[in-house]
PDB file of N, CA and C in Angstrom:
ATOM      1  N   MET A   1     117.317 158.379 -85.403  1.00 58.00           N
ATOM      2  CA  MET A   1     117.381 157.137 -86.169  1.00 58.00           C
ATOM      3  C   MET A   1     117.153 157.465 -87.646  1.00 58.00           C
ATOM      4  N   PRO A   2     118.041 156.965 -88.531  1.00 66.00           N
ATOM      5  CA  PRO A   2     117.894 157.265 -89.952  1.00 66.00           C
ATOM      6  C   PRO A   2     116.673 156.558 -90.546  1.00 66.00           C
ATOM      7  N   ALA A   3     116.209 157.117 -91.647  1.00 67.00           N
ATOM      8  CA  ALA A   3     115.064 156.533 -92.351  1.00 67.00           C
ATOM      9  C   ALA A   3     115.471 155.190 -92.970  1.00 67.00           C
ATOM     10  N   ALA A   4     114.497 154.350 -93.210  1.00 70.00           N
ATOM     11  CA  ALA A   4     114.758 153.044 -93.829  1.00 70.00           C
ATOM     12  C   ALA A   4     115.347 153.249 -95.218  1.00 70.00           C
ATOM     13  N   ARG A   5     116.338 152.462 -95.520  1.00 66.00           N
ATOM     14  CA  ARG A   5     116.994 152.560 -96.823  1.00 66.00           C
ATOM     15  C   ARG A   5     116.081 152.004 -97.911  1.00 66.00           C
ATOM     16  N   ARG A   6     115.967 152.746 -98.986  1.00 63.00           N
ATOM     17  CA  ARG A   6     115.180 152.298-100.134  1.00 63.00           C
ATOM     18  C   ARG A   6     116.054 151.361-100.960  1.00 63.00           C
ATOM     19  N   ASP A   7     115.618 150.144-101.126  1.00 64.00           N
ATOM     20  CA  ASP A   7     116.394 149.159-101.872  1.00 64.00           C
ATOM     21  C   ASP A   7     115.796 149.008-103.256  1.00 64.00           C
ATOM     22  N   GLY A   8     116.427 149.614-104.236  1.00 65.00           N
ATOM     23  CA  GLY A   8     115.936 149.532-105.603  1.00 65.00           C
ATOM     24  C   GLY A   8     116.715 150.472-106.490  1.00 65.00           C
ATOM     25  N   PRO A   9     116.401 150.484-107.766  1.00 63.00           N
ATOM     26  CA  PRO A   9     117.125 151.344-108.692  1.00 63.00           C
ATOM     27  C   PRO A   9     116.818 152.818-108.430  1.00 63.00           C
ATOM     28  N   SER A  10     117.786 153.646-108.753  1.00 63.00           N
ATOM     29  CA  SER A  10     117.588 155.083-108.602  1.00 63.00           C
ATOM     30  C   SER A  10     116.623 155.574-109.671  1.00 63.00           C
ATOM     31  N   PRO A  11     115.664 156.406-109.305  1.00 68.00           N
ATOM     32  CA  PRO A  11     114.751 156.935-110.322  1.00 68.00           C
ATOM     33  C   PRO A  11     115.457 157.864-111.301  1.00 68.00           C
ATOM     34  N   ARG A  12     116.674 158.304-110.978  1.00 67.00           N
ATOM     35  CA  ARG A  12     117.432 159.192-111.876  1.00 67.00           C
ATOM     36  C   ARG A  12     118.163 158.416-112.961  1.00 67.00           C
ATOM     37  N   ASP A  13     118.368 157.129-112.768  1.00 61.00           N
ATOM     38  CA  ASP A  13     119.105 156.325-113.746  1.00 61.00           C
ATOM     39  C   ASP A  13     118.182 155.826-114.853  1.00 61.00           C
ATOM     40  N   ALA A  14     118.745 155.753-116.047  1.00 63.00           N
ATOM     41  CA  ALA A  14     117.975 155.195-117.167  1.00 63.00           C
ATOM     42  C   ALA A  14     117.721 153.715-116.921  1.00 63.00           C
ATOM     43  N   ARG A  15     116.604 153.227-117.422  1.00 67.00           N
ATOM     44  CA  ARG A  15     116.272 151.809-117.251  1.00 67.00           C
ATOM     45  C   ARG A  15     117.253 150.966-118.061  1.00 67.00           C
ATOM     46  N   LEU A  16     117.866 149.994-117.407  1.00 67.00           N
ATOM     47  CA  LEU A  16     118.823 149.124-118.075  1.00 67.00           C
ATOM     48  C   LEU A  16     118.117 147.888-118.626  1.00 67.00           C
ATOM     49  N   SER A  17     118.572 147.433-119.752  1.00 74.00           N
ATOM     50  CA  SER A  17     118.011 146.209-120.318  1.00 74.00           C
ATOM     51  C   SER A  17     119.109 145.493-121.088  1.00 74.00           C
ATOM     52  N   GLY A  18     118.876 144.259-121.384  1.00 80.00           N
ATOM     53  CA  GLY A  18     119.833 143.489-122.156  1.00 80.00           C
ATOM     54  C   GLY A  18     120.684 142.592-121.291  1.00 80.00           C
ATOM     55  N   LEU A  19     121.565 141.903-121.929  1.00 83.00           N
ATOM     56  CA  LEU A  19     122.465 140.952-121.292  1.00 83.00           C
ATOM     57  C   LEU A  19     123.745 141.667-120.891  1.00 83.00           C
ATOM     58  N   GLU A  20     124.148 141.538-119.627  1.00 88.00           N
ATOM     59  CA  GLU A  20     125.399 142.110-119.153  1.00 88.00           C
ATOM     60  C   GLU A  20     126.410 140.981-118.981  1.00 88.00           C
ATOM     61  N   VAL A  21     127.628 141.205-119.463  1.00 90.00           N
ATOM     62  CA  VAL A  21     128.653 140.177-119.396  1.00 90.00           C
ATOM     63  C   VAL A  21     129.973 140.820-118.964  1.00 90.00           C
ATOM     64  N   TRP A  22     130.620 140.236-117.964  1.00 93.00           N
ATOM     65  CA  TRP A  22     131.988 140.598-117.600  1.00 93.00           C
ATOM     66  C   TRP A  22     132.877 139.476-118.105  1.00 93.00           C
ATOM     67  N   LEU A  23     133.832 139.816-118.953  1.00 94.00           N
ATOM     68  CA  LEU A  23     134.757 138.840-119.499  1.00 94.00           C
ATOM     69  C   LEU A  23     136.140 139.058-118.897  1.00 94.00           C
ATOM     70  N   THR A  24     136.861 137.994-118.667  1.00 95.00           N
ATOM     71  CA  THR A  24     138.234 138.059-118.178  1.00 95.00           C
ATOM     72  C   THR A  24     139.061 137.095-119.003  1.00 95.00           C
ATOM     73  N   GLY A  25     140.164 137.586-119.573  1.00 93.00           N
ATOM     74  CA  GLY A  25     141.023 136.708-120.351  1.00 93.00           C
ATOM     75  C   GLY A  25     142.114 137.473-121.062  1.00 93.00           C
ATOM     76  N   THR A  26     142.809 136.786-121.924  1.00 94.00           N
ATOM     77  CA  THR A  26     143.862 137.412-122.725  1.00 94.00           C
ATOM     78  C   THR A  26     143.198 138.260-123.808  1.00 94.00           C
ATOM     79  N   PRO A  27     143.941 139.176-124.423  1.00 94.00           N
ATOM     80  CA  PRO A  27     143.337 139.971-125.499  1.00 94.00           C
ATOM     81  C   PRO A  27     142.735 139.109-126.614  1.00 94.00           C
ATOM     82  N   ALA A  28     143.402 138.033-126.996  1.00 93.00           N
ATOM     83  CA  ALA A  28     142.869 137.151-128.047  1.00 93.00           C
ATOM     84  C   ALA A  28     141.572 136.475-127.596  1.00 93.00           C
ATOM     85  N   GLU A  29     141.539 136.025-126.337  1.00 93.00           N
ATOM     86  CA  GLU A  29     140.325 135.393-125.805  1.00 93.00           C
ATOM     87  C   GLU A  29     139.170 136.388-125.739  1.00 93.00           C
ATOM     88  N   LEU A  30     139.459 137.614-125.306  1.00 94.00           N
ATOM     89  CA  LEU A  30     138.409 138.637-125.241  1.00 94.00           C
ATOM     90  C   LEU A  30     137.874 138.962-126.629  1.00 94.00           C
ATOM     91  N   ASP A  31     138.771 139.054-127.616  1.00 93.00           N
ATOM     92  CA  ASP A  31     138.334 139.324-128.990  1.00 93.00           C
ATOM     93  C   ASP A  31     137.450 138.203-129.515  1.00 93.00           C
ATOM     94  N   ALA A  32     137.839 136.952-129.258  1.00 92.00           N
ATOM     95  CA  ALA A  32     137.055 135.804-129.735  1.00 92.00           C
ATOM     96  C   ALA A  32     135.699 135.739-129.035  1.00 92.00           C
ATOM     97  N   ALA A  33     135.685 135.950-127.721  1.00 92.00           N
ATOM     98  CA  ALA A  33     134.421 135.903-126.974  1.00 92.00           C
ATOM     99  C   ALA A  33     133.499 137.039-127.387  1.00 92.00           C
ATOM    100  N   THR A  34     134.057 138.228-127.596  1.00 92.00           N
ATOM    101  CA  THR A  34     133.244 139.369-128.033  1.00 92.00           C
ATOM    102  C   THR A  34     132.630 139.091-129.397  1.00 92.00           C
ATOM    103  N   ALA A  35     133.420 138.556-130.321  1.00 90.00           N
ATOM    104  CA  ALA A  35     132.904 138.238-131.659  1.00 90.00           C
ATOM    105  C   ALA A  35     131.774 137.217-131.585  1.00 90.00           C
ATOM    106  N   ALA A  36     131.928 136.202-130.737  1.00 89.00           N
ATOM    107  CA  ALA A  36     130.882 135.180-130.596  1.00 89.00           C
ATOM    108  C   ALA A  36     129.611 135.775-130.010  1.00 89.00           C
ATOM    109  N   LEU A  37     129.750 136.638-129.023  1.00 89.00           N
ATOM    110  CA  LEU A  37     128.575 137.258-128.414  1.00 89.00           C
ATOM    111  C   LEU A  37     127.887 138.236-129.366  1.00 89.00           C
ATOM    112  N   VAL A  38     128.666 138.956-130.157  1.00 87.00           N
ATOM    113  CA  VAL A  38     128.077 139.875-131.134  1.00 87.00           C
ATOM    114  C   VAL A  38     127.292 139.094-132.185  1.00 87.00           C
ATOM    115  N   ASP A  39     127.749 137.883-132.518  1.00 84.00           N
ATOM    116  CA  ASP A  39     127.003 137.037-133.459  1.00 84.00           C
ATOM    117  C   ASP A  39     125.636 136.652-132.897  1.00 84.00           C
ATOM    118  N   ALA A  40     125.519 136.610-131.570  1.00 82.00           N
ATOM    119  CA  ALA A  40     124.263 136.215-130.930  1.00 82.00           C
ATOM    120  C   ALA A  40     123.309 137.390-130.735  1.00 82.00           C
ATOM    121  N   GLY A  41     123.790 138.599-130.854  1.00 84.00           N
ATOM    122  CA  GLY A  41     122.936 139.758-130.619  1.00 84.00           C
ATOM    123  C   GLY A  41     123.604 141.035-131.073  1.00 84.00           C
ATOM    124  N   HIS A  42     123.073 142.166-130.578  1.00 86.00           N
ATOM    125  CA  HIS A  42     123.574 143.488-130.938  1.00 86.00           C
ATOM    126  C   HIS A  42     124.333 144.074-129.761  1.00 86.00           C
ATOM    127  N   LEU A  43     125.572 144.485-129.968  1.00 87.00           N
ATOM    128  CA  LEU A  43     126.392 145.078-128.918  1.00 87.00           C
ATOM    129  C   LEU A  43     125.913 146.504-128.676  1.00 87.00           C
ATOM    130  N   THR A  44     125.413 146.780-127.468  1.00 87.00           N
ATOM    131  CA  THR A  44     124.915 148.118-127.154  1.00 87.00           C
ATOM    132  C   THR A  44     125.886 148.931-126.313  1.00 87.00           C
ATOM    133  N   GLN A  45     126.793 148.267-125.607  1.00 87.00           N
ATOM    134  CA  GLN A  45     127.794 148.980-124.809  1.00 87.00           C
ATOM    135  C   GLN A  45     129.026 148.104-124.656  1.00 87.00           C
ATOM    136  N   ARG A  46     130.175 148.726-124.857  1.00 91.00           N
ATOM    137  CA  ARG A  46     131.456 148.021-124.671  1.00 91.00           C
ATOM    138  C   ARG A  46     132.314 148.866-123.750  1.00 91.00           C
ATOM    139  N   GLY A  47     132.728 148.293-122.632  1.00 91.00           N
ATOM    140  CA  GLY A  47     133.564 149.007-121.681  1.00 91.00           C
ATOM    141  C   GLY A  47     135.003 149.083-122.161  1.00 91.00           C
ATOM    142  N   THR A  48     135.834 149.716-121.354  1.00 92.00           N
ATOM    143  CA  THR A  48     137.256 149.813-121.637  1.00 92.00           C
ATOM    144  C   THR A  48     137.954 148.556-121.133  1.00 92.00           C
ATOM    145  N   ARG A  49     138.829 148.006-121.940  1.00 94.00           N
ATOM    146  CA  ARG A  49     139.598 146.823-121.532  1.00 94.00           C
ATOM    147  C   ARG A  49     140.573 147.253-120.438  1.00 94.00           C
ATOM    148  N   ARG A  50     140.477 146.619-119.270  1.00 94.00           N
ATOM    149  CA  ARG A  50     141.309 146.981-118.115  1.00 94.00           C
ATOM    150  C   ARG A  50     142.276 145.849-117.786  1.00 94.00           C
ATOM    151  N   PRO A  51     143.566 146.163-117.645  1.00 95.00           N
ATOM    152  CA  PRO A  51     144.541 145.118-117.309  1.00 95.00           C
ATOM    153  C   PRO A  51     144.390 144.659-115.868  1.00 95.00           C
ATOM    154  N   LEU A  52     144.606 143.366-115.640  1.00 94.00           N
ATOM    155  CA  LEU A  52     144.605 142.798-114.298  1.00 94.00           C
ATOM    156  C   LEU A  52     146.043 142.773-113.788  1.00 94.00           C
ATOM    157  N   THR A  53     146.209 142.630-112.499  1.00 93.00           N
ATOM    158  CA  THR A  53     147.544 142.664-111.907  1.00 93.00           C
ATOM    159  C   THR A  53     147.823 141.388-111.121  1.00 93.00           C
ATOM    160  N   GLY A  54     149.003 141.312-110.557  1.00 92.00           N
ATOM    161  CA  GLY A  54     149.376 140.163-109.726  1.00 92.00           C
ATOM    162  C   GLY A  54     149.510 138.905-110.549  1.00 92.00           C
ATOM    163  N   SER A  55     148.936 137.821-110.042  1.00 91.00           N
ATOM    164  CA  SER A  55     149.045 136.536-110.751  1.00 91.00           C
ATOM    165  C   SER A  55     148.234 136.529-112.046  1.00 91.00           C
ATOM    166  N   ASP A  56     147.370 137.523-112.232  1.00 90.00           N
ATOM    167  CA  ASP A  56     146.582 137.633-113.466  1.00 90.00           C
ATOM    168  C   ASP A  56     147.209 138.596-114.469  1.00 90.00           C
ATOM    169  N   ALA A  57     148.459 138.987-114.262  1.00 92.00           N
ATOM    170  CA  ALA A  57     149.130 139.904-115.192  1.00 92.00           C
ATOM    171  C   ALA A  57     149.099 139.316-116.596  1.00 92.00           C
ATOM    172  N   GLY A  58     148.834 140.146-117.579  1.00 92.00           N
ATOM    173  CA  GLY A  58     148.725 139.683-118.961  1.00 92.00           C
ATOM    174  C   GLY A  58     147.294 139.374-119.359  1.00 92.00           C
ATOM    175  N   ARG A  59     146.396 139.389-118.380  1.00 94.00           N
ATOM    176  CA  ARG A  59     144.968 139.174-118.640  1.00 94.00           C
ATOM    177  C   ARG A  59     144.229 140.492-118.430  1.00 94.00           C
ATOM    178  N   TYR A  60     143.045 140.590-118.997  1.00 96.00           N
ATOM    179  CA  TYR A  60     142.266 141.818-118.949  1.00 96.00           C
ATOM    180  C   TYR A  60     140.830 141.506-118.593  1.00 96.00           C
ATOM    181  N   ARG A  61     140.094 142.534-118.171  1.00 95.00           N
ATOM    182  CA  ARG A  61     138.654 142.378-117.955  1.00 95.00           C
ATOM    183  C   ARG A  61     137.935 143.352-118.872  1.00 95.00           C
ATOM    184  N   LEU A  62     136.739 142.972-119.271  1.00 94.00           N
ATOM    185  CA  LEU A  62     135.973 143.759-120.226  1.00 94.00           C
ATOM    186  C   LEU A  62     134.488 143.597-119.922  1.00 94.00           C
ATOM    187  N   TYR A  63     133.762 144.715-119.926  1.00 92.00           N
ATOM    188  CA  TYR A  63     132.321 144.716-119.703  1.00 92.00           C
ATOM    189  C   TYR A  63     131.611 144.885-121.035  1.00 92.00           C
ATOM    190  N   LEU A  64     130.598 144.058-121.272  1.00 91.00           N
ATOM    191  CA  LEU A  64     129.782 144.167-122.479  1.00 91.00           C
ATOM    192  C   LEU A  64     128.308 144.164-122.098  1.00 91.00           C
ATOM    193  N   ARG A  65     127.511 144.910-122.842  1.00 89.00           N
ATOM    194  CA  ARG A  65     126.054 144.853-122.730  1.00 89.00           C
ATOM    195  C   ARG A  65     125.532 144.584-124.136  1.00 89.00           C
ATOM    196  N   LEU A  66     124.670 143.570-124.230  1.00 88.00           N
ATOM    197  CA  LEU A  66     124.140 143.165-125.527  1.00 88.00           C
ATOM    198  C   LEU A  66     122.625 143.095-125.493  1.00 88.00           C
ATOM    199  N   SER A  67     122.051 143.295-126.634  1.00 86.00           N
ATOM    200  CA  SER A  67     120.623 143.077-126.812  1.00 86.00           C
ATOM    201  C   SER A  67     120.485 141.769-127.588  1.00 86.00           C
ATOM    202  N   VAL A  68     119.946 140.756-126.924  1.00 79.00           N
ATOM    203  CA  VAL A  68     119.856 139.427-127.523  1.00 79.00           C
ATOM    204  C   VAL A  68     118.390 139.033-127.656  1.00 79.00           C
ATOM    205  N   THR A  69     118.007 138.595-128.839  1.00 74.00           N
ATOM    206  CA  THR A  69     116.653 138.118-129.067  1.00 74.00           C
ATOM    207  C   THR A  69     116.602 136.637-128.748  1.00 74.00           C
ATOM    208  N   ALA A  70     115.692 136.249-127.869  1.00 69.00           N
ATOM    209  CA  ALA A  70     115.613 134.851-127.430  1.00 69.00           C
ATOM    210  C   ALA A  70     115.283 133.913-128.584  1.00 69.00           C
ATOM    211  N   GLY A  71     114.604 134.367-129.611  1.00 64.00           N
ATOM    212  CA  GLY A  71     114.199 133.517-130.715  1.00 64.00           C
ATOM    213  C   GLY A  71     115.310 133.208-131.704  1.00 64.00           C
ATOM    214  N   ARG A  72     116.517 133.759-131.508  1.00 54.00           N
ATOM    215  CA  ARG A  72     117.624 133.540-132.449  1.00 54.00           C
ATOM    216  C   ARG A  72     118.489 132.354-132.081  1.00 54.00           C
ATOM    217  N   GLN A  73     117.930 131.336-131.507  1.00 56.00           N
ATOM    218  CA  GLN A  73     118.725 130.177-131.118  1.00 56.00           C
ATOM    219  C   GLN A  73     118.935 129.259-132.313  1.00 56.00           C
ATOM    220  N   ARG A  74     120.108 128.652-132.362  1.00 56.00           N
ATOM    221  CA  ARG A  74     120.453 127.719-133.414  1.00 56.00           C
ATOM    222  C   ARG A  74     119.853 126.366-133.083  1.00 56.00           C
ATOM    223  N   PRO A  75     119.283 125.657-134.055  1.00 55.00           N
ATOM    224  CA  PRO A  75     118.750 124.322-133.781  1.00 55.00           C
ATOM    225  C   PRO A  75     119.840 123.397-133.255  1.00 55.00           C
ATOM    226  N   ILE A  76     119.468 122.478-132.392  1.00 58.00           N
ATOM    227  CA  ILE A  76     120.420 121.527-131.809  1.00 58.00           C
ATOM    228  C   ILE A  76     121.013 120.669-132.920  1.00 58.00           C
ATOM    229  N   GLY A  77     122.335 120.508-132.860  1.00 55.00           N
ATOM    230  CA  GLY A  77     123.022 119.681-133.844  1.00 55.00           C
ATOM    231  C   GLY A  77     123.485 120.442-135.069  1.00 55.00           C
ATOM    232  N   THR A  78     123.139 121.743-135.173  1.00 54.00           N
ATOM    233  CA  THR A  78     123.575 122.543-136.313  1.00 54.00           C
ATOM    234  C   THR A  78     125.001 123.011-136.073  1.00 54.00           C
ATOM    235  N   PRO A  79     125.913 122.831-137.013  1.00 54.00           N
ATOM    236  CA  PRO A  79     127.293 123.274-136.822  1.00 54.00           C
ATOM    237  C   PRO A  79     127.365 124.786-136.647  1.00 54.00           C
ATOM    238  N   ASP A  80     128.271 125.236-135.799  1.00 55.00           N
ATOM    239  CA  ASP A  80     128.497 126.661-135.642  1.00 55.00           C
ATOM    240  C   ASP A  80     129.699 127.070-136.496  1.00 55.00           C
ATOM    241  N   ALA A  81     130.154 128.321-136.360  1.00 58.00           N
ATOM    242  CA  ALA A  81     131.237 128.834-137.190  1.00 58.00           C
ATOM    243  C   ALA A  81     132.555 128.094-136.948  1.00 58.00           C
ATOM    244  N   SER A  82     132.717 127.462-135.798  1.00 60.00           N
ATOM    245  CA  SER A  82     133.973 126.765-135.507  1.00 60.00           C
ATOM    246  C   SER A  82     134.012 125.366-136.106  1.00 60.00           C
ATOM    247  N   GLY A  83     132.914 124.905-136.687  1.00 59.00           N
ATOM    248  CA  GLY A  83     132.875 123.591-137.289  1.00 59.00           C
ATOM    249  C   GLY A  83     132.398 122.510-136.348  1.00 59.00           C
ATOM    250  N   GLY A  84     132.159 122.858-135.075  1.00 59.00           N
ATOM    251  CA  GLY A  84     131.658 121.887-134.108  1.00 59.00           C
ATOM    252  C   GLY A  84     130.150 121.790-134.182  1.00 59.00           C
ATOM    253  N   ALA A  85     129.573 120.947-133.366  1.00 63.00           N
ATOM    254  CA  ALA A  85     128.124 120.806-133.323  1.00 63.00           C
ATOM    255  C   ALA A  85     127.684 120.712-131.874  1.00 63.00           C
ATOM    256  N   LEU A  86     126.478 121.155-131.601  1.00 66.00           N
ATOM    257  CA  LEU A  86     125.920 121.027-130.269  1.00 66.00           C
ATOM    258  C   LEU A  86     125.477 119.586-130.050  1.00 66.00           C
ATOM    259  N   ILE A  87     125.614 119.119-128.836  1.00 69.00           N
ATOM    260  CA  ILE A  87     125.270 117.743-128.503  1.00 69.00           C
ATOM    261  C   ILE A  87     123.984 117.732-127.689  1.00 69.00           C
ATOM    262  N   ASP A  88     123.093 116.811-128.009  1.00 73.00           N
ATOM    263  CA  ASP A  88     121.886 116.615-127.201  1.00 73.00           C
ATOM    264  C   ASP A  88     122.294 115.776-125.992  1.00 73.00           C
ATOM    265  N   LEU A  89     122.538 116.441-124.853  1.00 72.00           N
ATOM    266  CA  LEU A  89     123.044 115.749-123.671  1.00 72.00           C
ATOM    267  C   LEU A  89     122.057 114.725-123.119  1.00 72.00           C
ATOM    268  N   ALA A  90     120.771 115.020-123.192  1.00 78.00           N
ATOM    269  CA  ALA A  90     119.774 114.083-122.671  1.00 78.00           C
ATOM    270  C   ALA A  90     119.838 112.762-123.445  1.00 78.00           C
ATOM    271  N   ALA A  91     119.961 112.828-124.766  1.00 79.00           N
ATOM    272  CA  ALA A  91     120.048 111.621-125.585  1.00 79.00           C
ATOM    273  C   ALA A  91     121.363 110.885-125.327  1.00 79.00           C
ATOM    274  N   ALA A  92     122.447 111.643-125.172  1.00 76.00           N
ATOM    275  CA  ALA A  92     123.743 111.021-124.908  1.00 76.00           C
ATOM    276  C   ALA A  92     123.738 110.297-123.563  1.00 76.00           C
ATOM    277  N   ARG A  93     123.127 110.888-122.547  1.00 76.00           N
ATOM    278  CA  ARG A  93     123.057 110.246-121.230  1.00 76.00           C
ATOM    279  C   ARG A  93     122.188 108.996-121.273  1.00 76.00           C
ATOM    280  N   ALA A  94     121.113 109.034-122.074  1.00 78.00           N
ATOM    281  CA  ALA A  94     120.217 107.891-122.153  1.00 78.00           C
ATOM    282  C   ALA A  94     120.902 106.700-122.822  1.00 78.00           C
ATOM    283  N   GLN A  95     121.847 106.956-123.714  1.00 78.00           N
ATOM    284  CA  GLN A  95     122.531 105.877-124.423  1.00 78.00           C
ATOM    285  C   GLN A  95     123.802 105.419-123.714  1.00 78.00           C
ATOM    286  N   ARG A  96     124.192 106.088-122.671  1.00 73.00           N
ATOM    287  CA  ARG A  96     125.436 105.752-121.963  1.00 73.00           C
ATOM    288  C   ARG A  96     125.309 104.427-121.228  1.00 73.00           C
ATOM    289  N   ARG A  97     126.353 103.597-121.335  1.00 68.00           N
ATOM    290  CA  ARG A  97     126.379 102.320-120.638  1.00 68.00           C
ATOM    291  C   ARG A  97     127.090 102.482-119.301  1.00 68.00           C
ATOM    292  N   PRO A  98     126.637 101.808-118.256  1.00 65.00           N
ATOM    293  CA  PRO A  98     127.340 101.903-116.981  1.00 65.00           C
ATOM    294  C   PRO A  98     128.757 101.341-117.078  1.00 65.00           C
ATOM    295  N   ALA A  99     129.657 101.876-116.277  1.00 54.00           N
ATOM    296  CA  ALA A  99     131.059 101.442-116.310  1.00 54.00           C
ATOM    297  C   ALA A  99     131.238 100.093-115.668  1.00 54.00           C
TER     298      ALA A  99
END
């Protein structure tokens, strides 16, 4: 009978940290999403853009690892680079009238 399998990280691997993100989209979408994520933190690893096949032809997947500081959040209602603003959903729901 084999020994019980150890479920956990390999002691030979370096300790991983940060935010891991798998992105899927067109090259333009991946570029825009990467730029937005880099604005939120520091890009520590960028994988190779891999083409998808079949019904996803023309789309790609991309792996990113970022170091993001939790204290770098934008105040609610402050416009971002796209000119939009974040909405306080709790306040919006409280003011909503029933249909």
